Amino acid sequence: MVESESREAIIPRVLVTKIGLDGHDRGSRIVAAWLRDSGMEVIYTAPWQKIDTVVKLTQEEDVDVLAVSSLATDHLLIPKLMAALREAGYQHVKVVVGGIVPDADEAILLDSGVSRVFHTGSTKEEVVQRISEFAEEARKAPAVVTFD
Amino acid sequence: MTDKRIDNKHKQWQDDYKKMLPDDKVRSNRSDIKIKPLYTPEDWDSNRYMDDLGFPGQGPMTRGIYPTMHRGQTWSQRQLIGLATPELYNARVKQMIAMGANALSMIPCNSVYRGLDVDEVDPILLGTCGVTVNTVDDMARCLDGIPIDKMSIGLNDPIPFTMLAQVLAHAKNLGAPWKKLTGTSNQSDYISHFVANHMFYRIALKGSRRIQMDQIIFLKEHCPGWNPVSIVGQHMQQAGATPAEAMGLTLSTAIQYAKDCVERGLEPDAFLPRFTFFFDISISFFEEIAKFRAGRRVWARLTKERFGAKDPRSSRFKFHCQTSGVDLTRAQPLNNIARVAIQGMAGIFGGCQSMHTDGYDEALSCPTEEAALISVATQNILKDEAGMTDVIDALGGSYYLETLTNQMEEQIEAIIAKIDEAGGMFEAVENGLVQGIIGESALAFQEKVDSGEHKIVGVNAYQIEDDPSLRKTQPWPDPDVMKRQIELFCRFKEERDQTEVQRALEDLVAAARSDDQNVYEKIVQATISKATQGEIISCLREEFGFGHPLVMA
Amino acid sequence: MAVKKNRPKPWLKRLLNGDRTVLSRAISVLENETNEASAIIRGIYPHLGNAMVVGFTGSPGVGKSTLVNSYIKLLCEKGLQVGVIAVDPSSPLSGGAILGDRIRMAAQEHLRNLFIRSLASRCHVGGLSRATSRVVDVMDAAGMDVIIIETVGAGQSEVEIAEIASTKVVVCAPGMGDDIQAIKAGILEIADILVVNKCDLPLTNHTNRQLKAMLVLREALPDWTTPVLNTSAIDGTGVSELSDAIDEYKGVLAQRNSDGKDKGKKRMLRLLANSVADKVKKDLLETTSLEMDSICDAVLKGELMFNEATNRVIDKLLSHQ
Ligand SMILES: Nc1nc2c(ncn2[C@@H]2O[C@H](COP(=O)(O)OP(=O)(O)OP(=O)(O)O)[C@@H](O)[C@H]2O)c(=O)[nH]1
Ligand SMILES: [Mg+2]
């Protein structure tokens, strides 16, 4: 790792998680490893997180990006997650979804505020690149608090 | 003794090959075995025939577990199905029976896999991938008008086997004797769930272990035609284990379960004949065939050597297999029809007893009806048009396949030895050894895909602009239909005799706390008393602990 | 326009009230040492010193996170506000990290009086992240009654936890013979409480005796005898005894601290020294100069003693400023 002169280059923080009923974690583990290997800090959870818990984790870990893996229809819960994040004041956090998501549902997810859906077969390069861009955008959003 | 002529010609060929292909790349399969460009009697010599192969139904069992194999009886075409509600499921099963099916299988809704009743989950998730069966009443509607004592029944029914309890309760209500029922508990392998399919993992390890043994003992007495144990290699391979690892780990699991049975006082020949296996078939064609052949050989040997099995049925490696959904792509989805056909061929040449072929749209959603029909037709084409069942172990004797089978066997034995050394499969999964092995293999394979070393058509090679209209998906269940199912469930709960349910659940808890009562018997009784699967599982979780997988980042 | 001197800043008011969003963002600022960091440090300074700080350290996989999970359950049930700082190692290659400690604490995740924050060590030696002591302070200001730090299980180089945590719990597992050797090398010295976790496994008592024997070699304190406790983080055995021991030690600390209160400054000096050492080491390893080359050469050939060489390098660094 080449550390830049200043400490301006802030390391992105990403929460990798799963909600709903399914527990297959091969995809989320691979994505977590990809993100780590490209220099990000990943908070990793067990599957079956409740929406409230994901909001609490987002808050406590001050993540820039929330990456939710869904392989068995659990993505249907994402609009509810988006609403809960907004209600808690975390609309600056970028949410991405990865896994098996039918086209019609992808449109619904994007409508609900999801930044991007990665389908199976997405490459490491693409996933890492987009997530780091999203992290940067999240950091540029108006601060939730200012310390003066 | 090598033939002089072979030596000379071999040398000459090697020279020619190098000249024409000076920068030939090293190739290896998924189990990381190096694949040579040519195999000859130097690699495998037919002098080894009797040691390595023998005859079908005999000796090392490499060529198959029955003398007649697919000539006598082709594999069962066991398409796993699950539709949102009991009524929809029932209609589909009747349609399949009308088309000649003599076996039925059932996939429950994801909420059932998690051990939750329909009133405990967000309704949006209900019935999306399988049928919502929570009670004996649901099961009765699933099986309405179906002669259950004349069909083999496959249930995707993880521990504590509440679906089987519902079938038994339903049979009792009909007056059908349990002794006449046949079928398999397809997902009884809690170790594989703990490791690689967390959705099915409901109750903490020790409790699962207890219930599995209680079920084996209960069924032996009351429902002897039922196969209680199916050891599942599928999940581990899908989670990233190489084919050799998946086979080795599955056999180690089988060893663990067999030891547990012996510990409970059962004779090996009393339970081994009822062990069955369930594997994934990837598209690595020759490797998969070698995996099955090697697995058959190792199982035949170890049942005799480790457990002293005398009954030949104990050494028969009976397996169901399913074409791997992991190999299917979202890009150019119709290509998956070709992939499934190749995977299916590997299952046939591997000598399977039962097979499920995936719908081509599995990477998009749950299979549409059209895709399901094509996948059945694929099996029929392989069976009836392509002549794949004419010859037993048709690829046996190929220098390549025999060498590969031996190499796979070596790897499988090495994995088994590693697990033995770690104190057996139970301990090796408790401390994360197995999860570590699988995780590393998953990453290694992914790296090959990322680097383009492993090509996937449409994904990292031969990409073309996709036509989104090809991505048809199964519509989600009608919310009104699901609402009615929830209403029926609630009414069922209201109308039952509550004190009876309470008493049955208390009995269940008491059995779980005791050392000598049979917990499975109480599960069946509670189901007869109209307890729901959610209630039963939640009681057991209270007693034995919730099934949290060991999550390793 | 004159600013009213004592009006507390809005963020500070929120932080002191325990606002989680402010706390969490403040931790990020301190961790990244961005511009706002000094405002936070100045703001919270008058509000420190209320929390009890407990460190859990020990080799990888001995069950620190699982044990912390059982301990926080106990604390949270008493209604205490609990903060956890879970440090995991950063990859030296990519600088990234997978922070997995809180997976083992998931059962308490929903509790409102619990706040867990995962930190990556960011290649800082010593088993903690550079920002750890600042993060402790800001959690303290936010009203945490107890702050628990889990270090990366690096083995011996984690003496730094001693500077930050007032109570140090060193966790071992049964039958880790080699491991105990490693512990002896350093972190045994800092243990206020020793724990043999996984006491459901064989060899527990053997390891317990081994540890007690090693403690005998340590200089005895007049007011505290380091206990060696057995716990099973999985089934909860021994956890309330551990909690009692931590409380008892807290009493001893209170006694000690009643005489003399410049501990804070001493701690800061030590932390600063560590930080200077880190920076100098990093710079040295990154620079290439003929002079350094010849010094190394001389030491290799035995022409220069290690001590002399060290002094020469320091002189060189100072003269370059
Ligand atoms: N048998 C047994 N296993 C335990 C106990 N405590 C923890 N474990 C297991 O030990 C493994 C490691 O536990 P962790 O809590 O992650 O250990 P750790 O020290 O935090 O590990 P690192 O943070 O990676 O250094 C897990 O599989 C735990 O389930 C215990 O008391 N008994
Ligand atoms: Mg830990």
Short mmCIF file of N, CA and C in Angstrom, two decimals, chain B residues 20 36 39 46 154 191 241 256 278 287 298 376 467 528 546-547 551:
data_model
loop_
_atom_site.label_atom_id
_atom_site.label_comp_id
_atom_site.label_asym_id
_atom_site.label_seq_id
_atom_site.Cartn_x
_atom_site.Cartn_y
_atom_site.Cartn_z
N MET B 20 5.12 -28.83 -32.50
CA MET B 20 3.96 -28.13 -33.06
C MET B 20 3.30 -27.19 -32.05
N LYS B 36 -2.96 -33.82 -18.66
CA LYS B 36 -1.99 -33.97 -19.74
C LYS B 36 -2.72 -33.97 -21.08
N TYR B 39 -3.34 -39.52 -22.71
CA TYR B 39 -3.16 -40.58 -21.72
C TYR B 39 -2.98 -41.91 -22.46
N SER B 46 -4.49 -51.90 -18.45
CA SER B 46 -5.65 -52.75 -18.21
C SER B 46 -5.32 -54.00 -17.39
N GLY B 154 -39.91 -37.72 -1.89
CA GLY B 154 -38.66 -37.05 -1.52
C GLY B 154 -38.98 -35.73 -0.86
N ILE B 191 -24.77 -31.32 9.15
CA ILE B 191 -23.38 -30.84 9.10
C ILE B 191 -23.17 -30.00 7.85
N ALA B 241 -16.26 -25.72 -2.56
CA ALA B 241 -15.36 -26.88 -2.46
C ALA B 241 -15.11 -27.43 -3.86
N GLN B 256 -18.97 -39.94 9.99
CA GLN B 256 -19.41 -39.40 11.28
C GLN B 256 -20.79 -39.94 11.66
N PHE B 278 -26.26 -37.19 -1.96
CA PHE B 278 -26.85 -36.16 -2.82
C PHE B 278 -25.72 -35.22 -3.26
N GLU B 287 -14.13 -34.70 -14.83
CA GLU B 287 -13.83 -34.65 -13.41
C GLU B 287 -15.03 -35.13 -12.57
N VAL B 298 -14.41 -45.63 -2.93
CA VAL B 298 -13.98 -45.37 -1.54
C VAL B 298 -15.06 -45.83 -0.56
N VAL B 376 -36.78 -31.40 -17.97
CA VAL B 376 -37.22 -32.81 -17.96
C VAL B 376 -36.97 -33.43 -19.34
N ASP B 467 -30.29 -9.90 -25.04
CA ASP B 467 -31.66 -9.49 -25.31
C ASP B 467 -32.46 -9.69 -24.02
N ILE B 528 -49.25 -34.59 15.01
CA ILE B 528 -50.57 -35.21 14.99
C ILE B 528 -51.53 -34.38 15.84
N PHE B 546 -30.35 -22.26 19.25
CA PHE B 546 -30.66 -21.82 17.90
C PHE B 546 -29.50 -22.21 16.99
N GLY B 547 -29.82 -22.60 15.77
CA GLY B 547 -28.77 -22.99 14.83
C GLY B 547 -28.06 -21.79 14.21
N VAL B 551 -19.87 -18.28 11.29
CA VAL B 551 -19.63 -17.35 10.19
C VAL B 551 -18.16 -16.98 10.18
#
